[in-house]
Short mmCIF file of C-alpha atoms in Angstrom, two decimals:
data_model
loop_
_atom_site.label_atom_id
_atom_site.label_comp_id
_atom_site.label_asym_id
_atom_site.label_seq_id
_atom_site.Cartn_x
_atom_site.Cartn_y
_atom_site.Cartn_z
CA MET Q 208 11.46 8.78 14.96
CA THR Q 209 13.55 8.71 11.79
CA ILE Q 210 11.70 8.23 8.56
CA ASN Q 211 13.11 7.58 5.13
CA ASN Q 212 10.16 8.48 2.93
CA ARG Q 213 11.96 7.89 -0.34
CA THR Q 214 12.90 4.37 0.66
CA THR Q 215 9.40 3.69 1.89
CA LYS Q 216 7.80 5.00 -1.27
CA GLY Q 217 10.19 3.05 -3.45
CA ALA Q 218 9.42 -0.17 -1.65
CA ILE Q 219 5.72 0.41 -1.98
CA VAL Q 220 5.99 1.04 -5.70
CA SER Q 221 8.14 -1.97 -6.45
CA SER Q 222 6.13 -4.48 -4.44
CA LEU Q 223 2.51 -3.62 -4.81
CA GLY Q 224 2.09 -1.51 -7.87
CA PHE Q 225 1.73 1.86 -6.27
CA VAL Q 226 -0.91 3.98 -7.95
CA ILE Q 227 -0.56 7.69 -8.41
CA LEU Q 228 -3.77 9.53 -8.93
CA LEU Q 229 -4.49 13.04 -9.98
CA THR Q 230 -7.84 14.27 -8.86
CA GLY Q 231 -10.29 15.77 -11.28
CA CYS Q 232 -9.11 19.34 -11.06
CA SER Q 233 -10.61 22.26 -12.80
CA ALA Q 234 -8.93 23.31 -16.00
CA GLY Q 235 -6.08 25.75 -15.87
CA GLY Q 236 -3.45 26.45 -13.28
CA SER Q 237 -0.54 24.22 -12.40
CA GLN Q 238 -1.09 20.55 -11.78
CA PRO Q 239 -1.45 19.32 -8.24
CA THR Q 240 0.77 16.67 -6.85
CA ALA Q 241 -0.90 13.56 -5.56
CA THR Q 242 0.25 10.74 -3.36
CA SER Q 243 -1.58 7.55 -2.62
CA VAL Q 244 -0.13 5.42 0.12
CA ALA Q 245 -1.80 2.14 -0.59
CA ALA Q 246 0.08 -0.28 1.64
CA SER Q 247 3.41 -1.21 3.15
CA THR Q 248 5.93 -3.97 2.58
CA SER Q 249 5.83 -5.04 6.22
CA PRO Q 250 4.45 -8.52 7.00
CA SER Q 251 1.42 -7.11 8.76
CA ALA Q 252 0.67 -4.89 5.81
CA THR Q 253 1.02 -7.78 3.40
CA GLN Q 254 -1.43 -9.77 5.47
CA SER Q 255 -3.74 -6.78 5.49
CA ALA Q 256 -3.55 -6.51 1.73
CA ALA Q 257 -4.39 -10.17 1.38
CA ALA Q 258 -7.32 -9.79 3.71
CA THR Q 259 -8.48 -6.82 1.72
CA ALA Q 260 -8.23 -8.76 -1.52
CA SER Q 261 -10.47 -11.47 -0.10
CA SER Q 262 -13.14 -9.00 0.91
CA PRO Q 263 -13.00 -6.15 -1.62
CA ALA Q 264 -16.56 -5.08 -0.88
CA GLU Q 265 -15.55 -3.87 2.56
CA LYS Q 266 -12.78 -1.59 1.30
CA VAL Q 267 -13.47 2.10 1.77
CA THR Q 268 -11.42 4.80 0.07
CA ILE Q 269 -11.33 8.38 1.30
CA GLU Q 270 -9.47 11.35 -0.13
CA TYR Q 271 -7.45 13.77 1.97
CA TRP Q 272 -6.38 17.26 0.84
CA GLN Q 273 -3.78 19.58 2.29
CA TYR Q 274 -1.63 22.37 0.86
CA GLN Q 275 2.00 21.86 -0.10
CA PHE Q 276 4.15 22.42 2.95
CA PRO Q 277 7.04 19.94 2.60
CA ALA Q 278 7.39 19.01 6.28
CA LYS Q 279 3.64 18.32 6.54
CA VAL Q 280 3.44 16.39 3.29
CA ASP Q 281 6.33 14.13 4.32
CA LEU Q 282 4.76 13.43 7.70
CA ILE Q 283 1.23 12.87 6.40
CA THR Q 284 2.57 10.39 3.86
CA LYS Q 285 4.07 8.37 6.70
CA LEU Q 286 0.98 8.76 8.92
CA ILE Q 287 -1.33 7.52 6.19
CA ALA Q 288 0.77 4.37 5.90
CA ASP Q 289 0.55 3.92 9.68
CA PHE Q 290 -3.22 4.46 9.65
CA GLN Q 291 -3.75 1.96 6.86
CA LYS Q 292 -1.79 -0.68 8.74
CA GLN Q 293 -4.15 -0.18 11.67
CA ASN Q 294 -7.20 -0.02 9.40
CA PRO Q 295 -6.60 -2.34 6.43
CA ASN Q 296 -10.07 -1.78 5.01
CA ILE Q 297 -9.56 1.95 4.68
CA GLU Q 298 -7.44 3.50 1.94
CA VAL Q 299 -6.49 7.18 2.16
CA LYS Q 300 -5.48 9.05 -0.96
CA GLN Q 301 -3.54 12.23 -0.34
CA THR Q 302 -3.60 15.22 -2.69
CA ASN Q 303 -1.59 18.42 -2.20
CA PHE Q 304 -2.07 21.79 -3.81
CA PRO Q 305 -0.02 25.00 -3.79
CA TYR Q 306 -1.33 27.35 -1.11
CA ASP Q 307 -2.55 29.98 -3.56
CA GLN Q 308 -4.66 27.44 -5.52
CA TYR Q 309 -6.18 25.68 -2.56
CA ASN Q 310 -9.39 27.61 -2.04
CA GLU Q 311 -10.06 27.76 -5.76
CA LYS Q 312 -9.90 23.97 -6.04
CA VAL Q 313 -12.21 23.52 -3.08
CA ALA Q 314 -14.74 26.03 -4.45
CA THR Q 315 -14.71 24.26 -7.82
CA LEU Q 316 -14.98 20.64 -6.75
CA VAL Q 317 -16.72 20.33 -3.37
CA PRO Q 318 -20.04 21.89 -4.48
CA ALA Q 319 -20.04 19.38 -7.35
CA GLY Q 320 -19.69 16.47 -4.96
CA LYS Q 321 -16.05 15.87 -5.96
CA GLY Q 322 -12.71 16.46 -4.27
CA PRO Q 323 -11.78 15.64 -0.70
CA ASP Q 324 -13.65 13.70 1.96
CA VAL Q 325 -11.33 15.01 4.67
CA ILE Q 326 -9.76 18.43 4.20
CA ASN Q 327 -7.02 20.30 6.01
CA LEU Q 328 -7.83 24.00 6.13
CA TYR Q 329 -6.72 27.17 7.91
CA TYR Q 330 -9.04 28.01 10.78
CA GLY Q 331 -9.51 31.50 9.36
CA TRP Q 332 -11.21 30.03 6.32
CA LEU Q 333 -13.89 28.23 8.33
CA PRO Q 334 -16.55 30.98 8.32
CA LYS Q 335 -16.48 31.15 4.52
CA TYR Q 336 -16.36 27.37 4.11
CA VAL Q 337 -19.29 26.87 6.48
CA ALA Q 338 -21.29 29.74 4.96
CA SER Q 339 -20.68 28.21 1.51
CA GLY Q 340 -21.91 24.81 2.67
CA TYR Q 341 -18.63 23.00 1.97
CA LEU Q 342 -18.44 21.24 5.35
CA GLN Q 343 -20.59 19.21 7.70
CA PRO Q 344 -20.40 19.41 11.51
CA LEU Q 345 -18.04 16.97 13.17
CA PRO Q 346 -19.81 13.78 14.32
CA ASP Q 347 -20.90 14.35 17.90
CA SER Q 348 -20.27 10.70 18.70
CA ALA Q 349 -16.53 11.19 18.27
CA PHE Q 350 -16.08 14.93 18.83
CA SER Q 351 -18.65 16.13 21.33
CA GLU Q 352 -18.45 19.69 22.66
CA ASP Q 353 -17.69 18.40 26.16
CA LYS Q 354 -14.84 16.27 24.88
CA ILE Q 355 -13.32 19.08 22.80
CA LYS Q 356 -13.53 21.56 25.68
CA ALA Q 357 -11.97 19.09 28.10
CA GLU Q 358 -9.09 18.02 25.88
CA PHE Q 359 -8.20 20.98 23.64
CA PHE Q 360 -7.04 24.53 24.32
CA PRO Q 361 -9.89 27.08 24.63
CA PHE Q 362 -9.00 28.98 21.44
CA VAL Q 363 -10.07 25.92 19.43
CA ASP Q 364 -13.60 27.26 19.93
CA THR Q 365 -12.96 29.48 16.88
CA ALA Q 366 -13.81 26.27 14.97
CA LYS Q 367 -17.29 26.38 16.50
CA LEU Q 368 -19.83 28.14 14.29
CA ASN Q 369 -23.57 28.30 14.69
CA GLY Q 370 -23.26 26.18 17.80
CA LYS Q 371 -21.38 23.31 16.15
CA TYR Q 372 -17.73 22.35 15.72
CA TYR Q 373 -16.76 21.99 12.07
CA ALA Q 374 -13.05 21.20 12.35
CA ILE Q 375 -10.49 19.89 14.79
CA PRO Q 376 -6.72 20.57 14.78
CA THR Q 377 -3.81 18.20 15.20
CA ALA Q 378 -1.52 21.05 16.16
CA VAL Q 379 -1.47 24.78 16.88
CA ARG Q 380 1.15 27.49 16.50
CA THR Q 381 1.93 30.65 18.40
CA LEU Q 382 4.09 33.55 17.34
CA ALA Q 383 7.42 34.13 19.06
CA LEU Q 384 10.66 35.97 18.47
CA PHE Q 385 13.41 34.14 16.57
CA TYR Q 386 16.89 35.67 16.94
CA ASN Q 387 20.33 34.88 15.53
CA LYS Q 388 22.78 34.42 18.42
CA ASP Q 389 25.88 34.88 16.23
CA LEU Q 390 24.63 38.26 14.99
CA TYR Q 391 23.92 39.27 18.59
CA THR Q 392 27.52 38.48 19.56
CA LYS Q 393 28.83 40.29 16.46
CA ALA Q 394 26.83 43.41 17.43
CA GLY Q 395 28.18 43.33 20.98
CA LEU Q 396 24.84 42.24 22.48
CA ASP Q 397 24.31 39.46 25.01
CA PRO Q 398 22.87 36.49 23.06
CA ASN Q 399 21.07 35.36 26.20
CA LYS Q 400 19.13 38.60 26.61
CA PRO Q 401 16.68 39.02 23.72
CA PRO Q 402 14.28 41.97 23.80
CA ALA Q 403 11.53 41.62 26.40
CA THR Q 404 9.76 44.94 25.74
CA TRP Q 405 8.73 47.09 22.79
CA ASP Q 406 11.51 49.60 23.59
CA GLU Q 407 14.16 46.89 23.83
CA LEU Q 408 13.13 45.52 20.45
CA VAL Q 409 13.79 48.95 18.92
CA SER Q 410 17.09 49.58 20.73
CA GLN Q 411 18.50 46.10 20.05
CA GLY Q 412 17.22 46.15 16.48
CA LYS Q 413 19.13 49.36 15.76
CA LYS Q 414 22.38 47.85 17.04
CA LEU Q 415 21.83 44.73 14.96
CA THR Q 416 21.01 46.55 11.71
CA GLU Q 417 23.89 46.79 9.23
CA LYS Q 418 23.90 48.83 6.02
CA ASP Q 419 26.49 49.35 3.29
CA LYS Q 420 27.99 52.67 2.20
CA ASN Q 421 25.02 53.26 -0.08
CA GLY Q 422 22.55 52.86 2.74
CA GLN Q 423 21.36 49.44 1.57
CA TYR Q 424 20.58 46.75 4.10
CA VAL Q 425 23.25 44.10 4.66
CA VAL Q 426 21.61 42.73 7.81
CA GLU Q 427 18.13 43.63 9.02
CA GLY Q 428 17.81 44.20 12.73
CA LEU Q 429 14.24 42.93 12.36
CA ALA Q 430 12.74 41.17 9.34
CA TRP Q 431 9.76 43.31 8.42
CA GLN Q 432 7.12 41.60 6.24
CA PRO Q 433 3.58 42.92 6.87
CA ASN Q 434 1.97 40.37 4.52
CA ALA Q 435 3.56 37.42 6.31
CA GLN Q 436 3.11 37.06 10.08
CA LEU Q 437 3.11 40.75 11.04
CA HIS Q 438 -0.59 41.28 10.38
CA HIS Q 439 -1.26 38.51 12.90
CA TRP Q 440 1.21 40.16 15.30
CA PHE Q 441 -0.81 43.38 15.05
CA ARG Q 442 -4.31 41.93 15.70
CA ASP Q 443 -3.66 39.29 18.32
CA ALA Q 444 -0.55 40.57 20.07
CA LEU Q 445 0.28 44.29 19.67
CA VAL Q 446 -3.30 45.52 20.10
CA TYR Q 447 -3.74 43.52 23.31
CA GLN Q 448 -0.26 44.41 24.56
CA ALA Q 449 -1.13 48.10 24.19
CA GLY Q 450 -4.27 47.59 26.30
CA GLY Q 451 -6.87 47.07 23.60
CA LYS Q 452 -8.98 44.23 22.27
CA ASP Q 453 -9.47 42.78 18.80
CA ILE Q 454 -13.20 42.09 18.32
CA SER Q 455 -16.30 41.86 20.49
CA ASP Q 456 -17.26 38.63 22.23
CA ASP Q 457 -20.13 38.08 19.79
CA ARG Q 458 -17.59 38.40 16.92
CA ARG Q 459 -19.57 41.19 15.27
CA LYS Q 460 -17.64 44.40 16.01
CA VAL Q 461 -14.02 45.37 15.43
CA LEU Q 462 -12.81 47.07 18.61
CA TRP Q 463 -9.54 48.57 17.38
CA LYS Q 464 -10.86 52.13 17.73
CA GLU Q 465 -12.56 51.68 21.09
CA THR Q 466 -9.32 52.75 22.79
CA PRO Q 467 -6.08 54.44 21.60
CA ALA Q 468 -4.37 51.02 21.75
CA GLY Q 469 -5.15 50.01 18.18
CA LEU Q 470 -3.64 53.10 16.56
CA GLU Q 471 -0.65 52.95 18.91
CA ALA Q 472 -0.01 49.33 17.89
CA PHE Q 473 -0.46 50.17 14.20
CA LYS Q 474 2.02 53.04 14.43
CA TYR Q 475 4.55 51.00 16.42
CA LEU Q 476 4.62 48.22 13.81
CA ILE Q 477 5.05 50.65 10.91
CA ASP Q 478 7.69 52.73 12.67
CA LEU Q 479 9.93 49.70 13.11
CA SER Q 480 10.69 50.07 9.41
CA PHE Q 481 9.53 53.56 8.47
CA VAL Q 482 11.16 55.50 11.32
CA HIS Q 483 13.67 53.22 13.06
CA GLN Q 484 14.71 51.49 9.83
CA LEU Q 485 15.24 48.06 11.32
CA GLY Q 486 14.22 46.27 8.13
CA THR Q 487 12.32 46.51 4.89
CA LYS Q 488 9.67 44.56 3.02
CA ASP Q 489 10.76 41.76 0.66
CA PHE Q 490 14.44 41.81 1.74
CA TYR Q 491 15.89 38.53 0.41
CA ASN Q 492 12.40 37.76 -0.89
CA ASP Q 493 10.74 37.43 2.52
CA ASP Q 494 11.34 37.46 6.26
CA ILE Q 495 12.03 33.80 6.91
CA THR Q 496 14.37 33.49 3.93
CA ALA Q 497 16.38 36.47 5.19
CA PHE Q 498 16.52 34.95 8.67
CA LYS Q 499 17.58 31.49 7.49
CA GLY Q 500 20.36 33.05 5.43
CA GLY Q 501 21.73 35.13 8.30
CA HIS Q 502 20.56 38.38 6.69
CA ALA Q 503 18.05 39.23 9.43
CA ALA Q 504 18.94 39.17 13.12
CA ILE Q 505 15.36 38.91 14.44
CA THR Q 506 12.10 37.74 12.94
CA ILE Q 507 8.59 37.25 14.32
CA ASP Q 508 7.25 33.90 13.20
CA GLY Q 509 5.44 30.73 14.17
CA SER Q 510 6.58 27.46 15.68
CA PHE Q 511 5.88 25.77 12.35
CA GLN Q 512 9.15 27.27 11.08
CA LEU Q 513 11.20 25.13 13.47
CA GLY Q 514 10.99 22.11 11.19
CA ALA Q 515 11.76 24.18 8.09
CA ILE Q 516 14.82 25.82 9.70
CA LYS Q 517 16.06 22.44 10.89
CA LYS Q 518 15.83 21.18 7.33
CA ASP Q 519 16.97 24.25 5.36
CA ALA Q 520 19.49 25.87 7.74
CA PRO Q 521 20.65 23.15 10.13
CA ASN Q 522 23.73 25.13 11.23
CA LEU Q 523 21.91 28.37 12.02
CA ASN Q 524 22.77 29.40 15.60
CA TYR Q 525 19.46 30.83 16.79
CA ALA Q 526 17.17 30.90 19.80
CA ILE Q 527 13.51 31.57 20.56
CA ALA Q 528 11.96 34.02 23.03
CA PRO Q 529 8.39 35.07 23.88
CA LEU Q 530 7.17 38.15 22.03
CA PRO Q 531 8.30 41.47 23.52
CA SER Q 532 5.53 42.95 25.65
CA TYR Q 533 4.30 46.43 26.54
CA LYS Q 534 1.46 47.06 29.00
CA ASP Q 535 0.48 43.39 28.92
CA LYS Q 536 1.59 40.08 27.42
CA ALA Q 537 -0.09 38.64 24.34
CA THR Q 538 0.63 36.54 21.29
CA GLN Q 539 -1.23 35.16 18.34
CA VAL Q 540 -2.29 31.56 18.02
CA SER Q 541 -3.63 29.87 14.92
CA PHE Q 542 -4.06 26.41 13.53
CA TRP Q 543 -4.78 24.29 10.53
CA ALA Q 544 -7.61 21.92 11.23
CA ASN Q 545 -9.18 18.88 9.62
CA ALA Q 546 -12.81 18.80 8.56
CA ILE Q 547 -15.23 16.52 6.71
CA THR Q 548 -16.85 17.77 3.53
CA LYS Q 549 -20.61 17.99 3.15
CA ASN Q 550 -21.35 14.98 0.93
CA VAL Q 551 -19.52 12.32 2.95
CA GLN Q 552 -21.99 9.74 4.28
CA GLY Q 553 -22.28 6.11 5.36
CA LYS Q 554 -19.10 3.99 5.39
CA LYS Q 555 -17.05 6.91 4.09
CA LEU Q 556 -18.18 9.04 6.99
CA GLU Q 557 -17.20 6.29 9.42
CA ALA Q 558 -13.78 6.02 7.77
CA ALA Q 559 -13.31 9.81 7.69
CA THR Q 560 -14.24 10.05 11.38
CA LYS Q 561 -11.77 7.31 12.26
CA PHE Q 562 -9.04 9.13 10.29
CA LEU Q 563 -9.76 12.36 12.19
CA GLN Q 564 -9.57 10.52 15.50
CA PHE Q 565 -6.19 9.13 14.41
CA LEU Q 566 -4.89 12.58 13.35
CA THR Q 567 -5.80 14.04 16.74
CA SER Q 568 -4.33 11.20 18.79
CA LYS Q 569 -1.48 11.72 21.26
CA GLU Q 570 0.80 9.58 19.11
CA VAL Q 571 0.28 11.72 16.02
CA GLN Q 572 0.50 15.03 17.90
CA GLU Q 573 3.89 14.03 19.29
CA GLN Q 574 5.16 13.12 15.82
CA TRP Q 575 3.84 16.47 14.56
CA VAL Q 576 5.94 18.34 17.09
CA GLU Q 577 9.06 16.45 16.13
CA LYS Q 578 8.73 16.66 12.35
CA VAL Q 579 6.82 19.92 11.75
CA GLY Q 580 7.48 21.96 14.89
CA GLU Q 581 3.84 22.85 15.57
CA LEU Q 582 2.53 22.51 19.11
CA PRO Q 583 0.11 19.79 20.23
CA ALA Q 584 -3.51 20.94 20.19
CA LYS Q 585 -4.42 18.88 23.23
CA LYS Q 586 -3.54 20.37 26.60
CA ASP Q 587 -2.23 17.22 28.26
CA VAL Q 588 0.08 16.52 25.33
CA ALA Q 589 1.41 20.08 24.94
CA LEU Q 590 2.05 20.65 28.63
CA GLN Q 591 4.37 17.70 29.10
CA ASP Q 592 7.75 18.64 30.59
CA ILE Q 593 9.57 17.38 27.53
CA TYR Q 594 8.04 20.28 25.57
CA LYS Q 595 7.78 22.94 28.29
CA LYS Q 596 11.50 22.61 29.08
CA ASP Q 597 12.67 22.39 25.47
CA GLU Q 598 14.78 25.45 24.59
CA LYS Q 599 13.05 25.92 21.23
CA LEU Q 600 9.49 24.79 22.02
CA GLY Q 601 9.34 26.12 25.57
CA PRO Q 602 8.91 29.82 24.65
CA PHE Q 603 6.01 28.93 22.35
CA ILE Q 604 4.36 26.69 24.95
CA SER Q 605 4.75 29.33 27.69
CA GLN Q 606 2.62 31.79 25.72
CA LEU Q 607 -0.37 29.51 25.12
CA SER Q 608 -2.12 30.69 28.28
CA TYR Q 609 -2.41 34.27 26.98
CA ALA Q 610 -2.68 33.62 23.23
CA HIS Q 611 -5.48 35.03 21.05
CA ALA Q 612 -6.99 33.63 17.86
CA HIS Q 613 -8.64 36.25 15.66
CA TYR Q 614 -12.03 35.30 14.20
CA PHE Q 615 -11.64 35.86 10.46
CA VAL Q 616 -14.71 36.35 8.31
CA ASP Q 617 -12.47 36.66 5.22
CA GLU Q 618 -8.83 35.85 5.96
CA LYS Q 619 -7.47 36.98 2.59
CA LEU Q 620 -9.28 40.31 2.46
CA GLU Q 621 -8.51 41.12 6.09
CA LYS Q 622 -4.81 40.54 5.42
CA ASP Q 623 -4.98 42.55 2.20
CA TYR Q 624 -6.69 45.47 3.97
CA PHE Q 625 -3.97 45.53 6.61
CA THR Q 626 -1.06 45.42 4.17
CA ASP Q 627 -2.74 48.07 2.00
CA ALA Q 628 -3.07 50.36 5.04
CA VAL Q 629 0.62 49.91 5.86
CA ASP Q 630 1.54 50.64 2.23
CA GLN Q 631 -0.57 53.81 2.33
CA VAL Q 632 1.62 55.16 5.13
CA VAL Q 633 5.00 53.88 3.94
CA LEU Q 634 4.69 54.35 0.19
CA ASN Q 635 2.11 57.13 -0.22
CA LYS Q 636 2.83 59.10 2.97
CA VAL Q 637 -0.81 58.98 4.04
CA PRO Q 638 -1.14 60.07 7.72
CA TYR Q 639 -1.23 57.16 10.16
CA ASP Q 640 -4.66 58.01 11.57
CA LYS Q 641 -6.27 58.36 8.13
CA ALA Q 642 -4.89 55.02 6.88
CA TYR Q 643 -5.89 53.42 10.17
CA ASP Q 644 -9.45 54.80 10.10
CA GLU Q 645 -9.90 53.41 6.59
CA LEU Q 646 -8.55 50.03 7.70
CA VAL Q 647 -11.01 49.83 10.59
CA ALA Q 648 -13.95 50.95 8.44
CA LYS Q 649 -13.22 48.46 5.64
CA THR Q 650 -12.71 45.60 8.08
CA GLN Q 651 -15.92 46.42 9.97
CA LYS Q 652 -17.81 46.50 6.65
CA LEU Q 653 -16.63 42.94 5.98
CA TYR Q 654 -18.00 41.84 9.33
CA ASP Q 655 -21.31 43.65 8.78
CA GLU Q 656 -21.78 41.98 5.40
CA TYR Q 657 -20.88 38.56 6.76
CA TRP Q 658 -23.27 38.76 9.69
CA ALA Q 659 -26.07 40.22 7.58
CA LYS Q 660 -25.95 37.07 5.47
CA GLN Q 661 -25.77 34.81 8.51
CA ASP Q 662 -28.73 36.50 10.19
CA LYS Q 663 -30.94 35.82 7.17
CA LYS Q 664 -30.37 32.05 7.40
#
C-alpha cells in the first residue's frame, strides 16, 4: 500500500484546521515532536466529523506515545487516520520522543497523571515500568491469557509479570545476518553461500576485510558494535548456540557460568574484532551506517532494519541469512509493545482498549511488515507463505521457532555492563575470564536487587 503522508497531512491541515499539540513536557532537553491526526478529507471522514460536531460530549481523546523511528512514525500517522475513520468518536494524538529521552519523559509525567494513555515501549523496560506503577494490566475482556497464548508467539509471555499481561506487541523482530552480495563477489566468495557456522563467519570475514596501507579499515568483514545488537546476540544466541542457557526459568538466576558456554560465547564475540580483526567499534559511526554505505560486508541486525535500508540505501545489493550456528541454533527475538498507563479509566480505557485491538489486528500487522520490516506478532499472520517464502523476511521467520527473548530487569544497565566488560578486555587488556566474572556478578546483583523488591510487595 503506497502512502503519501505529506499530501495527506497537507490536506488535513488545509481543510479542517489541523492542530499540533506539544504535550506538557518536563523542562529541559530538546522539544518533542507531536502529531495529531484529527480527521481526513475523505467523504466518510467528513461525515464522521459532522457527526462528532453534533455530539461533542461523546468524543473521547487519547494520547499515544512512541519513540522517533521514522518508518514507525510515518506508519502510525497513517494508522491513526484509519482508526479514526472507523471510530469517529475517538481522537488519537500522537507524540514522539527521541529514544534517549523516552524513559525520562515517562518517569516525569505518568506518575503525575499526565502524558500518554497508550504507550509504545520496549519489552525489556516492562519490569521497571510495572515495578514503578506506570502501567495497568491489559483488560482481560479483550486480551485474556488464553487468547494471547493461542494467537501470539510464546516469547510474548515476557510481557506477563506477576501473573498478568501488561503489554501486547504489533510486531516482533529476530536477529539475522545481513551481507553485501557485491562485496562477496569482489572478495571472490560465492554470494549465495553466507556463513552457516561460527568458523565460516571468521574465515569469510577475513576474506571480506579490506585495510589500507596504514592498516586502517576500508571495508569491515563484520560490523562490530557491542552496544548495538551484539549484546543481544551474546545473551540470546551465542550462549545457547554454545550449549548454555541465559537465565533460570523463574527469571531469578543468571546461568552464564553454569557451563563453559557463556565464557566461550563471550570470548568468540570479542575475538571477532580483537584477534581476527574483522571490524572495529564505531566504524562509520555505527554498524548499520557502515553496512548501508558499503563499508561493512556483514552485519548482525534485526528485521526492523529492512524498512530503513529500503528507504536509505535502495540500491544496496544485499541478502539475509539465519545467524551462523555452533553446537545448536539460536537467535534473539525482541519486540516493542503497546500498554495502557495506570490512570486511564472509563471511556478513555474503552477507547485505549479499542486502539490496542486495532494495532494488533491482522490488517495492521501486515502493513507493519511492509512499511517497517518487523515480523507479525501473531502466529497465523507471520507464518503465511507470502512471508515465509520472501527472500528477505524468510530467514527471519524461519528462526522464530528457536528464538529467545531475554528477561531484562534493567535493560540499560544490563547493556552497559556487557559493553563495559568488552571494553575491559579490548581497551584495558583485562583477562577474558576476569572481565566475564565481573559481568556475571554485576548482572546477578541487578537481578537479586530487583527480586528482593518484588518479594516484599
